Amino acid sequence: MRHAMRALYPRTEALPGLEDTDDAAFLARYRQETTRLMWLGLVLATFVFVSTPLLTVYLPLPSFLLPRALLDRHAYRVTYSRLYLLRQAVFLLKLTAGLCWGSHPSVRAKMAMAPYPADPDTWRTS
Amino acid sequence: MSHVSFRARGEDVALEADYVVVGSGAGGATAAVTLARGGAEVALVEAGAWRDPEHYPSSTYGAMRDLFDDWGAQVTRGRALWPIVQARTMGGTTVINSAICVRTPGDIFAQWERERGVGGDALAARVWAAQDRVEAELCVEEVPPAARGRSNTLAMLGAERRGYESHWIHRYAKGCEGTGQCLQGCRKLRKQSTNLNYVPEVLERGGHVLSCAPVARVTLEGNRAVGVEGRFEHPRGGGAGARFTVRARRAVVLAASVTHTPVILKASGVRSPALGEGFRSHPGTGVFGVYDDPVDMNTGATQGWASTAFRDEPGLKLETLSIPFEMVASRLAGGGLELMKRLVEYRHIAMWVHAVRAETVGTVRRGLFGKPVVRYTLNGADMRRFREGIQLVAQTHVAAGAKKLILGIYGMPYSITPDQVGMLADAPLDPRAYIAVLSHLFGGCTMGADPTTSVTDGAGRVHGYEGLVVADGSVIPSNLGVNPQHTIMGLAQVFAEDLLARA
Ligand SMILES: Cc1cc2nc3c(=O)[nH]c(=O)nc-3n(C[C@H](O)[C@H](O)[C@H](O)COP(=O)(O)OP(=O)(O)OC[C@H]3O[C@@H](n4cnc5c(N)ncnc54)[C@H](O)[C@@H]3O)c2cc1C
Ligand code: SF4
């Protein structure tokens, strides 16, 4: 899953990538906190990403075996797939990865935004 | 005073009150406080947890987890999967919305009278009087100059140059500080969501509030509603807790939203041929303008500018909207290095949106595990309106000085220059080419005089049942063409007054 997400938001000279955030901890928390259906959707979306290089870069390989340049081309083209459901699946992956990447202080600093305070995860109990 | 939050299994709760109100959003909280002010004992039962501003999340992840209904995962079933956004928290969707306050247009009451046999001048006068009170109580004011931010200001400039009417928005927000965080709840205590005012007032007036308490069904004795029942649900993970039952001495008022109220009625065994029919919405999408100087759209009121100039023809509302940065990250098309290159422009982009006054009608049904299923696919005429809205937004960006436009339309270039705006006249009419959102919802328990085509009468009473009233967006039988919260609050207050008058 992290492989697919990192391919969507790679590090560049201008911006940190998903690999520069604590994506492992994010995913562990997400798995624990989200609904089963959301998690299942994410697993399926990852499967879609990993298994479709044949449609995008015309190679019968899973995405994690692609050389870096081809992986990047796959990450781009798969978001433009002609198949709507495939596009939607990758959108879910991108949305989830974006929640992690876009809230990271190093990324927010690049956009002149203050870091987010921690989410309290509390409520009125009485 | 009594507030009962999550209770573990074995700690069952049984209560009794004059009225039980289900849902604490725009409709439910207004109905509850009106009944409490009328001297009645009210029990307000809310599925979500009660969070005050110090409990609100900051991140979008936190908002989805803590405030959104079903993590924001609900989508339309139809040709395209468009998200349906609502809240599940004390205060309902008023906690995450942009607090835009627009009075119900007069033509709406005339339309309801003509088409449904309810409404007319008498209802209009009462709803507007109720809206006067709400505006005073919830401190409605125009977005203050210091909170307008550059995105809103540019939109005003663009509209002026295009020569159409537009305005700074009036909002249920006192002294908005322009943090652009409305979607995550206002931690600055500016936005007047109902968890901060009407719900506490119900408690102060001797009422009861249950949170983390999703109602499974209305208890019926014959055709009379006598209460509600369900199981507490833990805010973290949704684990089931104790049972709760709340008896209603006089009536049950359902205000669990357009998607949930029809499902609760269905689960309760209520029979009506119109139940779940007549779902409508204002689907909308955005166009990003890219400007030479930074816009920093995350500063300034989340939504500060709007135009209703196109409400009648072609049937659109235009607004600014600053979505959180995390959402922009996925909303910009592409992936990999190209996406990262596109994201570098973030500080220079402004997102403006349209909302279509769509004619399309869909349905709300009870799906697997009791969740709502919304079937809805925009028809051709609405898709043409949708496309026209995109053109209008794009032209306004150009007039405001945008150097390029980011479209987000599948099958079209990622971005176009101002002289290419004409291309949008041929943009696809397939809903799958767009990422749109449904946030203004109507129908499912529509009101009307005829029980074969409507679920409730003009006072929100469910046809054929005693002591069962609906007071949320689901009774609204048409599209409004303006933001719905004020209409829902006005109707809820009128329905509650009618209940008191009959008691
Ligand atoms: C992002 C966003 C921005 C918006 N901005 C604006 C705006 O600026 N101005 C405007 O006018 N409108 C706006 N809207 C729309 C507006 O907020 C809604 O139309 C309005 O809040 C609907 O009121 P309601 O009472 O029908 O439902 P809600 O306000 O959604 O309240 C329903 C309540 O019922 C609860 N509930 C659901 N199921 C159960 C159950 N089984 N048991 C108990 N409780 C239950 C929910 O948790 C919720 O608290 C916006 C909507 C969204 C999503
Ligand atoms: S823009 Fe910020 S300060 Fe203003 S109402 Fe929204 S969250 Fe509150």
XYZ file of C-alpha atoms and ligand atoms in Angstrom:
690
model
C 0.000 0.000 0.000
C 2.776 2.402 0.935
C 4.521 1.595 -2.327
C 1.495 2.733 -4.331
C 0.912 5.811 -2.221
C 4.546 6.864 -2.337
C 4.530 6.503 -6.105
C 1.608 8.934 -6.261
C 3.336 11.550 -4.061
C 7.100 11.139 -4.699
C 9.770 13.430 -3.287
C 10.912 16.227 -5.607
C 13.396 19.046 -5.251
C 10.577 21.426 -4.436
C 8.458 19.297 -2.135
C 8.840 16.464 0.372
C 7.291 13.199 -0.753
C 5.053 10.810 1.130
C 8.208 8.885 2.025
C 9.272 11.916 4.101
C 6.185 11.612 6.288
C 5.377 8.955 8.831
C 3.161 7.074 6.406
C 3.558 3.720 8.178
C 2.155 5.127 11.415
C -0.590 6.897 9.470
C -1.694 3.702 7.774
C -1.607 1.725 11.012
C -3.827 4.335 12.632
C -6.112 4.514 9.622
C -6.576 0.777 9.594
C -7.483 0.801 13.255
C -9.818 3.780 13.124
C -11.644 3.645 9.825
C -14.590 1.484 8.876
C -14.031 -2.007 7.512
C -15.541 -0.943 4.223
C -13.155 1.984 3.816
C -10.194 -0.220 4.579
C -11.393 -2.868 2.166
C -11.776 -0.179 -0.492
C -8.209 0.914 0.089
C -6.904 -2.635 -0.177
C -8.773 -3.104 -3.449
C -7.523 0.230 -4.738
C -3.956 -0.811 -3.958
C -4.511 -4.067 -5.812
C -5.766 -2.092 -8.798
C -2.711 0.161 -8.738
C -0.271 -2.715 -8.412
C -1.857 -4.881 -11.062
C -2.450 -2.458 -13.916
C 0.961 -1.539 -15.427
C -0.034 -3.597 -18.445
C -2.716 -1.010 -19.183
C -0.498 1.995 -18.626
C 3.116 1.185 -19.478
C 2.351 -2.014 -21.402
C 4.420 -4.291 -19.179
C 2.995 -7.459 -17.578
C 4.593 -6.648 -14.234
C 3.250 -5.633 -10.854
C 3.959 -1.976 -10.220
C 6.467 -2.716 -7.452
C 8.780 -4.360 -10.009
C 8.815 -1.397 -12.340
C 11.948 0.719 -12.624
C 11.545 4.160 -11.113
C 10.841 6.089 -14.318
C 8.226 3.591 -15.455
C 6.615 3.501 -12.039
C 6.271 7.255 -12.220
C 4.708 7.009 -15.667
C 2.305 4.363 -14.351
C 1.383 6.542 -11.348
C 0.522 9.324 -13.742
C -1.300 7.375 -16.421
C -3.366 5.234 -14.089
C -5.069 8.386 -12.806
C -6.167 9.075 -16.384
C -7.391 5.563 -17.144
C -10.310 5.246 -19.549
C -11.990 2.926 -17.064
C -14.062 4.954 -14.648
C -13.994 2.455 -11.799
C -10.248 2.160 -12.085
C -9.916 5.941 -11.917
C -12.192 6.001 -8.894
C -10.176 3.322 -7.136
C -6.952 5.231 -7.659
C -8.699 8.404 -6.532
C -9.464 6.715 -3.204
C -5.809 5.767 -2.854
C -4.720 9.275 -3.732
C -7.225 10.833 -1.339
C -6.034 8.691 1.552
C -2.374 9.291 0.782
C -3.159 12.993 0.411
C -4.618 13.071 3.932
C -1.269 11.908 5.261
C 0.989 13.892 2.925
C -0.973 17.144 2.999
C -1.199 17.312 6.778
C 2.497 16.788 7.389
C 4.203 19.847 8.920
C 7.072 19.821 6.405
C 4.639 19.921 3.489
C 2.430 22.540 5.102
C 5.483 24.703 5.776
C 6.260 24.669 2.037
C 2.768 26.057 1.451
C 3.213 28.776 4.098
C 0.749 27.065 6.425
C 1.205 26.558 10.154
C 1.390 22.959 11.345
C -1.893 21.453 12.455
C -2.286 21.071 16.193
C -2.926 17.440 17.164
C -6.520 16.255 16.733
C -7.804 15.892 20.305
C -10.007 12.820 19.625
C -12.162 13.756 22.631
C -15.831 14.497 23.214
C -18.255 15.348 26.009
C -18.772 12.337 28.163
C -21.241 13.897 30.583
C -30.008 19.045 33.296
C -29.144 15.707 31.762
C -26.782 14.707 29.026
C -26.260 11.000 28.517
C -23.288 9.991 26.386
C -22.130 6.517 25.388
C -23.120 3.774 27.831
C -21.567 0.329 27.780
C -23.651 -2.817 27.374
C -25.739 -3.570 30.401
C -26.208 0.098 31.367
C -29.513 0.488 29.528
C -31.170 3.890 29.511
C -34.922 4.519 29.562
C -36.338 8.034 29.470
C -39.634 9.760 28.899
C -40.394 13.253 27.635
C -43.186 15.193 25.966
C -41.371 15.215 22.643
C -38.502 13.138 21.332
C -36.464 14.839 18.625
C -34.127 12.666 16.570
C -31.076 14.469 15.161
C -29.530 17.718 16.376
C -28.658 19.431 13.090
C -30.321 22.396 11.432
C -33.827 20.928 11.656
C -33.657 18.889 14.857
C -31.984 21.470 17.092
C -34.340 24.214 15.922
C -37.418 22.051 16.499
C -36.119 20.949 19.911
C -35.362 24.453 21.174
C -38.706 25.763 19.920
C -40.549 23.000 21.780
C -38.458 23.585 24.924
C -39.142 27.328 24.799
C -42.835 26.484 24.539
C -42.589 24.809 27.948
C -42.393 21.194 26.787
C -39.996 18.583 28.125
C -37.795 17.546 25.210
C -35.425 14.632 24.700
C -32.959 15.226 21.863
C -31.388 12.018 20.566
C -28.269 12.353 18.405
C -26.283 9.605 16.688
C -22.938 11.410 16.879
C -20.779 12.410 19.818
C -21.056 15.844 21.418
C -17.941 17.769 20.528
C -17.280 21.350 21.577
C -14.744 23.521 19.729
C -11.917 22.323 21.989
C -12.712 18.782 20.847
C -12.775 19.613 17.133
C -10.074 18.124 14.939
C -7.754 20.325 12.889
C -6.816 17.938 10.117
C -9.098 16.716 7.366
C -8.424 13.172 8.494
C -9.697 14.109 11.946
C -12.777 15.772 10.456
C -13.636 12.678 8.446
C -13.169 10.480 11.488
C -14.816 12.648 14.136
C -17.390 14.743 12.320
C -18.377 13.250 8.960
C -21.139 10.729 8.502
C -19.562 7.381 7.610
C -16.145 8.982 7.046
C -17.592 10.894 4.091
C -17.684 7.615 2.173
C -21.266 7.789 1.011
C -21.564 8.175 -2.748
C -24.405 8.311 -5.240
C -25.228 5.064 -7.007
C -25.738 5.763 -10.649
C -23.635 6.606 -13.634
C -21.116 8.445 -11.474
C -20.044 7.933 -7.871
C -20.329 11.420 -6.432
C -19.718 11.884 -2.687
C -22.659 12.875 -0.488
C -21.254 14.850 2.429
C -23.074 15.152 5.762
C -22.061 15.249 9.404
C -22.674 12.830 12.237
C -22.027 14.824 15.367
C -23.945 16.944 17.859
C -25.032 19.941 15.791
C -25.225 17.857 12.621
C -24.042 19.341 9.374
C -24.126 22.866 10.859
C -20.802 21.952 12.501
C -18.977 21.318 9.219
C -20.831 23.617 6.869
C -19.868 27.107 5.770
C -22.676 28.780 7.726
C -24.100 30.555 4.685
C -27.482 32.018 5.527
C -29.966 32.653 2.711
C -33.674 33.274 3.204
C -36.125 31.065 1.393
C -36.979 32.778 -1.900
C -40.660 33.717 -2.237
C -41.105 31.775 -5.466
C -40.432 28.545 -3.579
C -43.575 28.860 -1.440
C -45.626 29.623 -4.532
C -44.148 26.581 -6.264
C -44.962 24.308 -3.312
C -48.523 25.591 -3.264
C -48.928 25.077 -7.005
C -47.288 21.662 -7.211
C -47.885 20.138 -3.773
C -50.868 21.912 -2.262
C -48.851 23.167 0.712
C -47.019 26.410 1.380
C -48.250 29.645 -0.122
C -48.182 33.100 1.416
C -49.236 31.990 4.891
C -46.319 29.559 5.229
C -43.955 32.093 3.671
C -44.843 34.698 6.292
C -44.312 32.239 9.140
C -41.015 30.880 7.795
C -39.640 34.363 7.223
C -40.657 35.414 10.747
C -38.851 32.340 12.080
C -35.820 33.201 9.964
C -35.816 36.725 11.454
C -35.481 35.178 14.905
C -32.802 32.708 13.855
C -30.771 35.469 12.222
C -30.821 37.508 15.409
C -30.040 34.535 17.649
C -27.268 33.111 15.511
C -25.666 36.505 14.883
C -25.923 36.450 11.111
C -23.589 38.988 9.540
C -21.784 39.717 6.315
C -18.269 38.295 6.149
C -16.176 41.081 7.730
C -13.610 42.786 5.456
C -10.664 41.449 7.469
C -11.852 37.883 6.941
C -12.439 38.021 3.204
C -9.046 36.864 2.061
C -7.752 37.108 -1.478
C -9.807 34.333 -3.084
C -13.120 35.920 -2.078
C -11.901 39.393 -3.041
C -10.769 38.237 -6.462
C -14.152 36.623 -7.074
C -15.905 39.906 -6.309
C -13.597 41.667 -8.749
C -14.230 39.042 -11.426
C -18.003 39.332 -11.065
C -17.862 43.127 -11.178
C -15.844 42.986 -14.362
C -18.248 40.449 -15.853
C -21.119 42.747 -14.856
C -23.277 40.353 -12.862
C -24.695 40.681 -9.362
C -22.713 39.119 -6.552
C -22.250 39.760 -2.853
C -20.295 39.105 0.312
C -22.009 36.221 1.998
C -24.140 36.553 5.130
C -23.270 33.785 7.559
C -24.196 32.428 10.967
C -20.777 33.563 12.180
C -19.992 36.356 14.589
C -16.692 38.042 13.844
C -15.346 35.347 11.522
C -11.560 35.336 11.709
C -11.108 33.863 8.261
C -9.225 30.728 9.212
C -10.768 28.811 6.302
C -11.436 25.826 8.545
C -15.220 25.607 8.531
C -15.166 22.010 7.282
C -13.285 20.889 10.389
C -15.573 22.832 12.764
C -14.842 26.367 13.926
C -12.279 26.178 16.711
C -12.439 29.959 17.037
C -16.026 29.758 18.300
C -17.196 32.075 15.527
C -19.509 29.824 13.569
C -22.841 29.423 15.308
C -23.452 25.729 14.795
C -26.390 24.354 16.753
C -24.261 22.335 19.205
C -23.156 25.670 20.685
C -26.508 27.349 21.208
C -29.797 25.522 20.645
C -28.693 22.164 22.035
C -27.328 23.584 25.323
C -30.498 25.668 25.617
C -32.616 22.515 25.440
C -30.642 21.214 28.432
C -30.943 24.489 30.299
C -34.691 24.365 29.853
C -34.870 21.017 31.586
C -34.567 18.788 28.539
C -32.484 15.668 27.988
C -29.796 15.121 25.402
C -28.537 11.712 24.349
C -25.353 11.614 22.279
C -23.695 8.628 20.557
C -27.272 7.360 20.293
C -28.342 6.375 16.770
C -32.050 5.691 16.681
C -32.773 2.349 15.029
C -36.529 2.753 14.837
C -39.529 4.699 15.969
C -41.719 2.683 18.309
C -45.238 2.503 16.941
C -48.387 1.432 18.746
C -50.851 0.945 15.930
C -50.405 4.072 13.852
C -49.246 6.190 16.780
C -45.556 7.000 17.403
C -44.796 6.565 21.102
C -41.009 6.778 21.236
C -37.695 5.682 19.767
C -35.175 2.951 20.454
C -31.636 2.023 19.588
C -28.219 1.147 20.937
C -25.446 3.536 21.919
C -22.513 3.566 19.519
C -18.965 4.289 20.656
C -17.484 7.374 18.963
C -14.192 5.543 18.479
C -14.810 2.583 16.199
C -18.585 2.484 16.522
C -18.810 -0.475 18.925
C -22.351 -1.145 20.146
C -23.209 -0.221 23.720
C -26.290 -0.303 25.899
C -29.862 -0.080 24.671
C -31.792 3.160 24.988
C -35.498 3.737 24.778
C -37.134 7.137 24.933
C -40.910 7.355 25.296
C -42.709 10.324 23.797
C -45.824 11.482 25.587
C -46.888 13.698 22.692
C -44.862 13.200 19.513
C -41.669 12.005 17.875
C -39.960 14.537 15.623
C -37.546 13.033 13.109
C -34.719 15.239 11.848
C -31.950 12.785 11.049
C -31.272 14.246 7.562
C -32.368 13.589 4.007
C -30.597 10.247 3.860
C -31.282 8.914 7.362
C -34.863 9.980 8.085
C -36.429 7.916 5.263
C -34.361 4.917 6.357
C -35.496 5.214 9.985
C -39.118 5.461 8.889
C -38.729 2.418 6.671
C -37.064 0.436 9.465
C -39.934 1.414 11.744
C -42.502 -0.110 9.405
C -43.993 3.190 8.271
C -45.802 2.694 4.991
C -45.989 5.404 2.383
C -45.703 5.091 -1.395
C -43.643 8.275 -1.429
C -41.128 7.217 1.212
C -37.579 7.621 -0.138
C -38.826 9.267 -3.335
C -38.128 12.798 -4.488
C -34.457 13.001 -3.561
C -32.889 16.134 -5.028
C -29.671 18.048 -4.628
C -27.471 20.890 -5.770
C -24.510 18.973 -7.200
C -21.486 21.155 -7.668
C -17.919 21.196 -8.799
C -15.060 23.657 -8.816
C -12.643 25.299 -11.215
C -9.253 26.445 -9.977
C -7.871 29.752 -11.233
C -4.106 30.209 -11.095
C -2.939 33.734 -10.344
C 0.433 35.459 -10.609
C 0.549 36.449 -6.946
C -0.138 34.016 -4.105
C -3.823 33.650 -3.260
C -3.385 31.460 -0.174
C -7.017 30.434 -0.364
C -6.734 28.709 2.997
C -6.806 32.175 4.552
C -10.101 34.052 4.553
C -13.606 32.779 5.194
C -14.101 29.291 3.771
C -16.864 30.729 1.638
C -17.099 34.515 1.526
C -18.464 35.418 -1.896
C -21.494 34.246 -3.855
C -23.765 35.089 -6.734
C -27.419 34.172 -7.169
C -27.658 35.998 -10.501
C -28.057 32.698 -12.352
C -30.524 31.038 -9.983
C -33.457 31.243 -12.421
C -31.570 30.929 -15.670
C -29.792 28.594 -16.216
C -30.302 27.462 -12.579
C -26.989 27.849 -10.760
C -25.390 29.376 -7.705
C -21.753 30.474 -7.781
C -19.548 30.593 -4.691
C -15.957 30.638 -3.571
C -14.843 27.598 -1.604
C -11.528 26.900 0.028
C -11.240 23.177 0.545
C -8.478 21.979 2.880
C -5.048 21.517 1.354
C -5.164 17.738 1.833
C -8.203 17.639 -0.429
C -6.558 19.833 -3.045
C -3.738 17.283 -3.090
C -6.091 14.614 -4.376
C -8.364 16.927 -6.364
C -5.586 18.053 -8.728
C -5.368 15.490 -11.514
C -2.453 13.141 -12.086
C 0.010 11.260 -9.968
C 3.766 10.972 -9.491
C 6.273 13.694 -10.355
C 3.776 15.511 -12.563
C 1.302 15.796 -9.678
C 4.049 17.131 -7.405
C 4.897 19.756 -10.033
C 1.246 20.764 -10.135
C 1.011 20.977 -6.363
C 3.824 23.523 -6.245
C 1.290 26.025 -7.613
C -1.008 25.564 -4.620
C -0.426 28.989 -3.097
C -1.433 30.636 -6.366
C -4.756 28.917 -6.879
C -8.274 29.930 -5.962
C -11.137 27.453 -6.037
C -14.566 28.692 -6.997
C -17.546 26.451 -7.427
C -21.023 26.218 -8.811
C -24.059 24.434 -7.391
C -26.655 23.295 -9.914
C -30.336 23.759 -9.198
C -30.872 20.340 -10.677
C -34.237 18.990 -11.825
C -33.092 15.389 -11.588
C -34.933 13.281 -9.043
C -33.428 10.277 -7.246
C -34.319 7.909 -4.438
C -33.155 7.068 -0.913
C -33.488 3.434 0.106
C -32.470 1.296 3.036
C -29.457 -0.717 1.927
C -27.385 -3.493 3.345
C -26.742 -3.142 7.123
C -29.475 -0.488 7.254
C -27.353 2.186 5.573
C -28.926 4.678 3.186
C -28.462 4.109 -0.531
C -28.970 7.100 -2.796
C -29.636 6.511 -6.487
C -29.101 9.631 -8.513
C -27.770 10.372 -11.997
C -27.981 13.872 -13.418
C -30.098 14.058 -16.574
C -28.971 15.725 -19.806
C -30.549 19.109 -19.073
C -28.872 19.252 -15.677
C -25.532 18.225 -17.129
C -25.819 21.118 -19.578
C -26.459 23.451 -16.622
C -23.512 21.861 -14.876
C -21.301 22.608 -17.882
C -22.613 26.152 -18.142
C -21.723 26.685 -14.507
C -18.172 25.631 -15.180
C -17.979 28.136 -18.014
C -19.303 30.932 -15.801
C -16.824 30.178 -13.042
C -13.973 29.972 -15.534
C -14.957 33.276 -17.166
C -15.082 34.933 -13.760
C -11.569 33.706 -12.993
C -10.368 35.112 -16.300
C -12.019 38.458 -15.590
C -10.307 38.514 -12.198
C -6.925 38.065 -13.850
C -6.234 34.331 -13.656
C -3.377 33.361 -15.941
C -4.680 29.830 -16.378
C -7.486 27.539 -15.287
C -7.238 24.057 -13.842
C -10.322 22.140 -14.895
C -10.356 18.671 -13.373
C -12.469 17.378 -16.266
C -11.637 13.949 -17.617
C -11.004 14.108 -21.359
C -9.943 17.760 -21.324
C -6.507 19.300 -20.831
C -5.289 19.617 -17.245
C -5.183 23.381 -17.616
C -6.166 25.948 -20.198
C -5.220 29.561 -20.855
C -7.755 32.403 -20.736
C -8.135 32.442 -24.515
C -9.114 28.749 -24.461
C -12.147 29.158 -22.199
C -14.414 28.710 -25.228
C -13.389 25.031 -25.233
C -15.579 24.519 -22.200
C -18.683 24.887 -24.345
C -17.838 21.401 -25.624
C -16.891 19.883 -22.275
C -18.270 16.357 -21.821
C -21.812 15.797 -20.582
C -20.963 12.474 -19.000
C -21.090 12.821 -15.181
C -18.176 10.385 -14.921
C -15.891 13.048 -16.365
C -16.275 15.176 -13.247
C -15.475 15.102 -9.568
C -18.587 16.639 -8.066
C -20.022 16.732 -4.566
C -23.554 16.715 -3.161
C -23.848 18.758 0.008
C -27.289 20.384 -0.327
C -29.843 17.597 -0.125
C -33.630 17.609 -0.283
C -36.508 15.153 -0.246
C -37.074 11.533 0.657
C -39.995 12.434 2.955
C -41.440 15.222 0.832
C -44.379 17.232 2.089
C -47.590 17.664 0.161
C -51.331 17.437 0.461
C -51.633 14.121 -1.419
C -50.610 11.063 0.652
C -49.929 9.061 -2.498
C -47.191 11.426 -3.626
C -45.944 12.812 -0.312
C -44.878 11.442 3.067
C -45.885 14.392 5.249
C -48.473 17.137 5.147
C -47.624 20.838 5.157
C -46.929 20.739 8.914
C -44.436 17.882 8.658
C -46.927 15.281 10.005
C -46.511 11.841 8.458
C -49.687 11.014 6.547
C -51.703 8.283 8.213
C -49.827 8.351 11.545
C -50.346 10.140 14.845
C -47.601 11.898 16.750
C -45.000 11.485 14.012
C -43.442 14.577 12.455
C -40.483 15.125 10.113
C -38.562 18.403 10.476
C -35.410 18.296 8.362
C -34.293 18.707 4.767
C -36.134 15.556 3.735
C -39.545 17.298 3.715
C -38.440 19.859 1.137
C -40.181 18.903 -2.100
C -38.184 20.996 -4.577
C -34.782 22.413 -5.175
C -34.307 25.818 -3.613
C -31.496 27.188 -5.728
C -30.050 28.653 -2.533
C -28.313 27.143 0.502
C -30.813 25.106 2.517
C -29.983 25.538 6.219
C -32.126 28.633 6.734
C -35.155 27.082 5.048
C -34.784 23.919 7.121
C -34.537 25.969 10.321
C -37.538 28.089 9.352
C -39.692 25.064 8.564
C -38.590 23.203 11.710
C -39.558 26.149 13.867
C -42.970 26.420 12.201
C -43.614 22.670 12.556
C -42.657 22.791 16.239
C -44.938 25.767 16.839
C -47.771 23.815 15.221
C -47.083 20.885 17.549
C -47.226 23.174 20.575
C -50.425 24.750 19.341
C -52.080 21.342 18.998
C -50.877 20.031 22.373
C -19.672 20.754 3.624
C -21.051 21.340 3.665
C -21.214 22.717 3.616
C -22.492 23.256 3.646
N -22.625 24.610 3.707
C -23.863 25.144 3.871
C -24.016 26.534 4.070
O -23.034 27.269 4.147
N -25.270 27.032 4.201
C -26.385 26.231 4.130
O -27.498 26.739 4.193
N -26.253 24.901 3.975
C -25.024 24.343 3.881
N -24.892 22.985 3.786
C -26.104 22.157 3.886
C -26.692 22.202 5.275
O -25.690 22.103 6.243
C -27.694 21.063 5.416
O -28.646 21.202 4.386
C -28.407 21.061 6.737
O -27.524 21.025 7.831
C -29.337 19.857 6.798
O -30.071 19.907 7.979
P -30.813 18.609 8.513
O -31.409 18.944 9.817
O -31.678 18.087 7.430
O -29.636 17.511 8.689
P -28.264 17.591 9.484
O -27.881 18.982 9.789
O -27.317 16.771 8.704
O -28.611 16.872 10.857
C -28.984 15.527 10.932
C -28.539 14.980 12.262
O -29.155 13.729 12.493
C -28.222 12.853 13.045
N -28.643 11.478 12.776
C -28.539 10.768 11.643
N -29.033 9.532 11.812
C -29.469 9.463 13.086
C -30.071 8.440 13.861
N -30.333 7.247 13.329
N -30.365 8.692 15.151
C -30.095 9.909 15.704
N -29.524 10.913 15.001
C -29.231 10.695 13.716
C -26.926 13.220 12.375
O -25.816 12.755 13.125
C -27.033 14.728 12.337
O -26.534 15.304 13.523
C -23.632 22.416 3.719
C -23.463 21.037 3.758
C -22.189 20.496 3.733
C -22.026 19.011 3.780
S -13.616 30.732 8.416
Fe -12.615 30.075 10.329
S -13.162 31.637 11.871
Fe -14.561 31.875 10.123
S -16.357 30.660 10.712
Fe -15.055 29.327 9.414
S -13.770 28.216 10.862
Fe -14.651 29.968 11.996
